[in-house]
Amino acid sequence: MSKIKQTREEALTFHMEPRPGKFDITPSVPMTTQRDLSLAYSPGVAVPCEAIAATPETAYDYTNKGNLVAVISNGTAVLGLGNLGALASKPVMEGKSVLFKRFADVNSIDIELDTEDPEEIIRAVRLMGPTFGGINLEDIKAPECFIIEQRLKEEMDIPVFHDDQHGTAVICAAGLINALHISGKKIEECKIVLNGAGAAGIACLELVKAMGAKHDNCIMCDTKGVIYQGRTEGMNQWKSAHAAVTDARTLAEAMEGADVFLGVSAKGAVTQDMVKSMAPNAVIFAMANPDPEITPEDAHEVRDDVIVATGRSDYPNQVNNVLGFPYLFRGALDIHARAINDEMKIACAEALAALAREDVPDEVALAYGKKLTFGRDYIIPTPFDPRLIYTIPPAVAQAGMDTGVARRPIIDMEGYASDLQARMDPTQQILQGLYARARQAQATMVFAEGDDSRVLRAAVAYRRGGFGRALVVGRTEDVRQKLQEEGLGEAIADLEIINAANTPHLADYKNFLYNRLQRSGHDQKDIHRLAARDRHAFSALMLAHGHADGLVTGATRKSAHVLDRINSVFDATAKDGAVGVTALLHKGRIIFIADTLVHEWPEEEDLADIAEAAAQVARAMGLEPRVAFVSFSTFGYPVSERANKMHVASRVLDGRGVDFEYDGEMTVDVALNPDAMASYPFCRLSGPANILVVPARHSASISVKLMQEMAGATIIGPILTGVDKPIQICSTVSTVNDILNMAIIAACKVGQTT
């Protein structure tokens, strides 16, 4: 699998566009009329103010406190970059806030404090306590981070959590539970060696000891060697608490006979000889980032019985904090917790471990392009497992309730889990799944329009995103100039530039085209113009001859023109079974609209074909199809000749015996709104439709563009189906991300029957 590559220019552009930063704040209540404003502010706001003053606990009812976390840093230990200061840490803290929202629907604000004085930080955070339901400390250097966290936990009545310490510890503990399960060992009997006596290392050792590991079975090492009882050099009170009675003085000596190695230190700290000296069925968690203490390849070269985890996504068993902190806070916030204690952290670890042992759902396997089964290469759940949100927070909440830190216990835990499942945005899972599948596919993608800067940036993103080779149709000098204008001059090395002047296959392309079109009014000159001068036809010829796996085009010309050129090489007309399906993503919902590209005015049989094609696309994207044939009429009223074909289309599908839900004709509100649908209890759909088959292409186009312009919906498509090869046609208003998404769709062969 290709490694993901990023450049300074891409990173800076990502953080600058479409507007600086990574999140906005939007109101959750109506703010349209004067009445709305008077309720939101004066005079209506006085009522909840008085209620909170009388009963402070009601702040959780009348404000966003119960779903708001502060991400706080002073920038003294920013990622692996060191002390960059408060202001330079802001991109990281914004990123952490976005992760809270993305993975657990927790609202979060980043706060950067411009001081290195622990007392000033403690005072500032404590004074902000009324605003937040929890505090996430981040990137504060040791030992100050220990002092700050401990004092704030003592002085505040909301959860305070330093993720650099405890986040790593929780995920490490989850993986360790399963690794020891596989190796048949008990934690209280294991010899555990930890290298790296910083915040994360100390937290890891404290948590495994809380889970049953014996003090003198745990040996901690730092840059000066083993931390043993009696050592004085480079010590502090936190290291001293873990000093062991041992004769070992170096990491190599400590590793002899060790059952477990936990590394939060530096690249290359562990040698193959150290691995050889460990106990049978040893466990190695080499969590240094970006490069582990020892790579899985090097460890397995000398031992085939070891279980290895790292902090990297390109190896199995990634120890990733995003598996922990969003769900810990979700569970803590939902019981209005006073703290996050060890019992809640252990509950999180045990729930993660148990989840990894369960059968992995098909949608997760589909997302990662492989079957995931509990074992040596799968001891920790994947970060995009949709079960995390409704599995981990309930376990955390229950532990908080059992240990007395809950202000408001959850009575119906099953209902709570259902609510959690419903609140997350399924579209994110779908997109992530497609990206993961594309990385597995490693498709060679043709980008037909190398004279457009958006296309070039999408091609670079495709290559650097680790999806496969990117072929660009254009002239080398033109591409180089465009990339330089975009600040991506060096990216030309990532692209393969192809055109009629430098391909050895032009004669074959022309022969193929002449044999195909000679009886359609095309002479040799026409064929030459098409093959050598039209980039859409040329790109399609590359695809037809197996010189690429997929094609993306259409960003610079109208779709009708592009489709006409595609048809010179492939059979992509309505009578050939081609259909265009557009995915519309908005407010956590995904709706497919069809046909948006090929059929101008489909009849009953065509509409049934369109429904089947759209159902195939929906399933390829991990959704079970529910098709509604939409009209201005609902189940025969009002009577209209124009609506009749939508009514008949359902009968056509009846005769075909398809294996998905469908019904119609119906209006859009009946199709999408459960309350409106309830007025028609005979409707065969078990829930809101996710595929709308529309009467004509013009109504499809109007619907899509209206949602895009007025509602800000994300549009993917039209996704071209029913063609022999993966070809996707963008719109002329496509953004770089839109074009990249279409390349991902092509790489995943969405819409292909084989």
mmCIF file of C-alpha atoms in Angstrom, residues 300-472:
data_model
loop_
_atom_site.group_PDB
_atom_site.id
_atom_site.type_symbol
_atom_site.label_atom_id
_atom_site.label_comp_id
_atom_site.label_asym_id
_atom_site.label_seq_id
_atom_site.Cartn_x
_atom_site.Cartn_y
_atom_site.Cartn_z
ATOM 1 C CA HIS A 300 9.040 -10.370 12.970
ATOM 2 C CA GLU A 301 12.291 -11.010 11.128
ATOM 3 C CA VAL A 302 13.774 -12.474 14.301
ATOM 4 C CA ARG A 303 10.610 -13.647 16.111
ATOM 5 C CA ASP A 304 7.419 -14.948 14.552
ATOM 6 C CA ASP A 305 5.666 -15.334 17.907
ATOM 7 C CA VAL A 306 5.606 -11.664 18.937
ATOM 8 C CA ILE A 307 2.522 -9.447 18.799
ATOM 9 C CA VAL A 308 3.435 -5.939 17.650
ATOM 10 C CA ALA A 309 1.503 -2.667 17.849
ATOM 11 C CA THR A 310 2.632 0.809 16.809
ATOM 12 C CA GLY A 311 1.242 4.327 16.652
ATOM 13 C CA ARG A 312 1.082 4.276 12.858
ATOM 14 C CA SER A 313 -1.937 3.743 10.621
ATOM 15 C CA ASP A 314 0.039 1.893 7.938
ATOM 16 C CA TYR A 315 0.758 -1.036 10.285
ATOM 17 C CA PRO A 316 -1.719 -3.374 11.997
ATOM 18 C CA ASN A 317 -2.702 -2.661 15.610
ATOM 19 C CA GLN A 318 -2.536 1.124 15.682
ATOM 20 C CA VAL A 319 -2.538 2.654 19.170
ATOM 21 C CA ASN A 320 -4.575 5.725 18.272
ATOM 22 C CA ASN A 321 -5.841 8.149 20.926
ATOM 23 C CA VAL A 322 -8.922 8.926 18.853
ATOM 24 C CA LEU A 323 -10.246 5.548 20.000
ATOM 25 C CA GLY A 324 -10.351 6.885 23.540
ATOM 26 C CA PHE A 325 -10.759 10.542 24.400
ATOM 27 C CA PRO A 326 -13.927 11.319 22.358
ATOM 28 C CA TYR A 327 -15.794 8.373 23.877
ATOM 29 C CA LEU A 328 -14.454 8.879 27.399
ATOM 30 C CA PHE A 329 -15.756 12.443 27.376
ATOM 31 C CA ARG A 330 -19.015 11.423 25.682
ATOM 32 C CA GLY A 331 -19.770 8.986 28.486
ATOM 33 C CA ALA A 332 -18.579 11.388 31.188
ATOM 34 C CA LEU A 333 -20.583 14.334 29.846
ATOM 35 C CA ASP A 334 -23.757 12.305 29.536
ATOM 36 C CA ILE A 335 -23.773 11.490 33.254
ATOM 37 C CA HIS A 336 -22.691 15.063 34.128
ATOM 38 C CA ALA A 337 -19.588 13.539 35.715
ATOM 39 C CA ARG A 338 -17.477 15.290 38.338
ATOM 40 C CA ALA A 339 -14.345 13.490 37.132
ATOM 41 C CA ILE A 340 -12.887 10.828 34.839
ATOM 42 C CA ASN A 341 -11.404 8.277 37.235
ATOM 43 C CA ASP A 342 -9.301 5.129 36.795
ATOM 44 C CA GLU A 343 -12.371 2.927 36.824
ATOM 45 C CA MET A 344 -13.816 4.839 33.842
ATOM 46 C CA LYS A 345 -10.510 4.585 31.961
ATOM 47 C CA ILE A 346 -10.286 0.848 32.630
ATOM 48 C CA ALA A 347 -13.912 0.417 31.549
ATOM 49 C CA CYS A 348 -13.037 2.199 28.309
ATOM 50 C CA ALA A 349 -10.038 -0.088 27.753
ATOM 51 C CA GLU A 350 -12.017 -3.234 28.524
ATOM 52 C CA ALA A 351 -14.863 -2.187 26.208
ATOM 53 C CA LEU A 352 -12.405 -1.488 23.389
ATOM 54 C CA ALA A 353 -10.758 -4.861 23.943
ATOM 55 C CA ALA A 354 -14.119 -6.643 23.951
ATOM 56 C CA LEU A 355 -15.166 -4.881 20.744
ATOM 57 C CA ALA A 356 -12.043 -6.117 18.944
ATOM 58 C CA ARG A 357 -12.963 -9.689 19.890
ATOM 59 C CA GLU A 358 -16.409 -9.414 18.328
ATOM 60 C CA ASP A 359 -17.215 -10.334 14.753
ATOM 61 C CA VAL A 360 -16.387 -7.355 12.553
ATOM 62 C CA PRO A 361 -19.412 -6.078 10.559
ATOM 63 C CA ASP A 362 -19.303 -6.226 6.775
ATOM 64 C CA GLU A 363 -19.339 -2.434 6.443
ATOM 65 C CA VAL A 364 -16.119 -2.168 8.451
ATOM 66 C CA ALA A 365 -14.455 -4.884 6.385
ATOM 67 C CA LEU A 366 -15.712 -3.146 3.234
ATOM 68 C CA ALA A 367 -14.237 0.149 4.395
ATOM 69 C CA TYR A 368 -10.804 -1.333 4.980
ATOM 70 C CA GLY A 369 -10.816 -3.572 1.951
ATOM 71 C CA LYS A 370 -10.057 -6.719 3.916
ATOM 72 C CA LYS A 371 -11.573 -9.093 6.419
ATOM 73 C CA LEU A 372 -10.701 -8.114 9.980
ATOM 74 C CA THR A 373 -10.658 -10.969 12.468
ATOM 75 C CA PHE A 374 -9.503 -10.946 16.079
ATOM 76 C CA GLY A 375 -5.924 -12.167 16.217
ATOM 77 C CA ARG A 376 -2.292 -11.069 16.281
ATOM 78 C CA ASP A 377 -2.846 -8.409 13.603
ATOM 79 C CA TYR A 378 -6.169 -7.164 14.991
ATOM 80 C CA ILE A 379 -6.154 -6.599 18.749
ATOM 81 C CA ILE A 380 -7.456 -3.011 18.722
ATOM 82 C CA PRO A 381 -10.596 -1.777 16.892
ATOM 83 C CA THR A 382 -10.129 0.451 13.870
ATOM 84 C CA PRO A 383 -10.796 4.188 14.443
ATOM 85 C CA PHE A 384 -13.664 4.246 11.947
ATOM 86 C CA ASP A 385 -15.604 1.315 13.385
ATOM 87 C CA PRO A 386 -19.178 2.704 13.649
ATOM 88 C CA ARG A 387 -19.841 0.597 16.760
ATOM 89 C CA LEU A 388 -17.426 2.645 18.889
ATOM 90 C CA ILE A 389 -19.888 5.479 19.515
ATOM 91 C CA TYR A 390 -22.578 3.246 21.005
ATOM 92 C CA THR A 391 -20.285 0.703 22.688
ATOM 93 C CA ILE A 392 -17.628 2.689 24.572
ATOM 94 C CA PRO A 393 -19.545 5.642 26.134
ATOM 95 C CA PRO A 394 -22.122 3.397 27.848
ATOM 96 C CA ALA A 395 -19.302 1.402 29.469
ATOM 97 C CA VAL A 396 -17.631 4.628 30.628
ATOM 98 C CA ALA A 397 -20.926 6.046 31.889
ATOM 99 C CA GLN A 398 -21.727 2.857 33.802
ATOM 100 C CA ALA A 399 -18.319 2.906 35.500
ATOM 101 C CA GLY A 400 -18.846 6.555 36.440
ATOM 102 C CA MET A 401 -22.235 5.745 37.909
ATOM 103 C CA ASP A 402 -20.842 2.755 39.809
ATOM 104 C CA THR A 403 -18.065 4.861 41.347
ATOM 105 C CA GLY A 404 -20.244 7.785 42.392
ATOM 106 C CA VAL A 405 -19.003 10.553 40.080
ATOM 107 C CA ALA A 406 -22.286 10.862 38.145
ATOM 108 C CA ARG A 407 -24.540 13.821 38.882
ATOM 109 C CA ARG A 408 -27.292 12.450 36.655
ATOM 110 C CA PRO A 409 -27.264 8.647 36.212
ATOM 111 C CA ILE A 410 -28.605 7.115 33.013
ATOM 112 C CA ILE A 411 -31.655 4.964 33.722
ATOM 113 C CA ASP A 412 -32.220 3.331 30.326
ATOM 114 C CA MET A 413 -28.784 2.225 29.109
ATOM 115 C CA GLU A 414 -30.179 0.462 26.026
ATOM 116 C CA GLY A 415 -32.035 3.609 25.041
ATOM 117 C CA TYR A 416 -28.868 5.616 25.647
ATOM 118 C CA ALA A 417 -26.895 3.362 23.281
ATOM 119 C CA SER A 418 -29.615 3.745 20.620
ATOM 120 C CA ASP A 419 -29.534 7.527 20.981
ATOM 121 C CA LEU A 420 -25.764 7.518 20.546
ATOM 122 C CA GLN A 421 -26.022 5.462 17.390
ATOM 123 C CA ALA A 422 -28.610 7.822 15.930
ATOM 124 C CA ARG A 423 -26.732 11.065 16.636
ATOM 125 C CA MET A 424 -23.664 10.336 14.525
ATOM 126 C CA ASP A 425 -23.302 11.383 10.893
ATOM 127 C CA PRO A 426 -23.361 8.241 8.716
ATOM 128 C CA THR A 427 -22.046 10.107 5.700
ATOM 129 C CA GLN A 428 -18.634 10.423 7.332
ATOM 130 C CA GLN A 429 -18.420 6.649 7.672
ATOM 131 C CA ILE A 430 -19.374 6.202 4.031
ATOM 132 C CA LEU A 431 -16.741 8.625 2.748
ATOM 133 C CA GLN A 432 -14.054 7.192 4.992
ATOM 134 C CA GLY A 433 -14.941 3.701 3.831
ATOM 135 C CA LEU A 434 -14.577 4.718 0.191
ATOM 136 C CA TYR A 435 -11.196 6.299 0.852
ATOM 137 C CA ALA A 436 -9.961 3.173 2.625
ATOM 138 C CA ARG A 437 -11.160 0.948 -0.216
ATOM 139 C CA ALA A 438 -9.467 3.198 -2.766
ATOM 140 C CA ARG A 439 -6.153 2.889 -0.943
ATOM 141 C CA GLN A 440 -6.528 -0.865 -1.076
ATOM 142 C CA ALA A 441 -7.390 -0.804 -4.797
ATOM 143 C CA GLN A 442 -4.305 1.247 -5.842
ATOM 144 C CA ALA A 443 -5.996 2.156 -9.135
ATOM 145 C CA THR A 444 -4.119 4.012 -11.878
ATOM 146 C CA MET A 445 -6.323 7.037 -12.526
ATOM 147 C CA VAL A 446 -6.456 9.236 -15.652
ATOM 148 C CA PHE A 447 -7.214 12.913 -15.045
ATOM 149 C CA ALA A 448 -8.196 14.118 -18.517
ATOM 150 C CA GLU A 449 -7.937 17.886 -18.086
ATOM 151 C CA GLY A 450 -4.323 18.707 -17.263
ATOM 152 C CA ASP A 451 -4.780 22.363 -18.180
ATOM 153 C CA ASP A 452 -7.023 23.014 -15.163
ATOM 154 C CA SER A 453 -5.431 23.829 -11.802
ATOM 155 C CA ARG A 454 -8.247 22.149 -9.848
ATOM 156 C CA VAL A 455 -7.727 18.909 -11.738
ATOM 157 C CA LEU A 456 -3.970 19.049 -11.204
ATOM 158 C CA ARG A 457 -4.365 19.640 -7.471
ATOM 159 C CA ALA A 458 -6.830 16.724 -7.288
ATOM 160 C CA ALA A 459 -4.383 14.505 -9.185
ATOM 161 C CA VAL A 460 -1.585 15.454 -6.792
ATOM 162 C CA ALA A 461 -3.879 14.772 -3.828
ATOM 163 C CA TYR A 462 -4.797 11.379 -5.301
ATOM 164 C CA ARG A 463 -1.147 10.384 -5.653
ATOM 165 C CA ARG A 464 0.002 11.827 -2.335
ATOM 166 C CA GLY A 465 -3.030 10.401 -0.574
ATOM 167 C CA GLY A 466 -1.671 6.948 -1.312
ATOM 168 C CA PHE A 467 -4.481 5.933 -3.694
ATOM 169 C CA GLY A 468 -2.353 4.969 -6.700
ATOM 170 C CA ARG A 469 -0.743 6.398 -9.835
ATOM 171 C CA ALA A 470 -2.077 9.660 -11.267
ATOM 172 C CA LEU A 471 -1.898 10.077 -15.058
ATOM 173 C CA VAL A 472 -2.549 13.601 -16.334
#
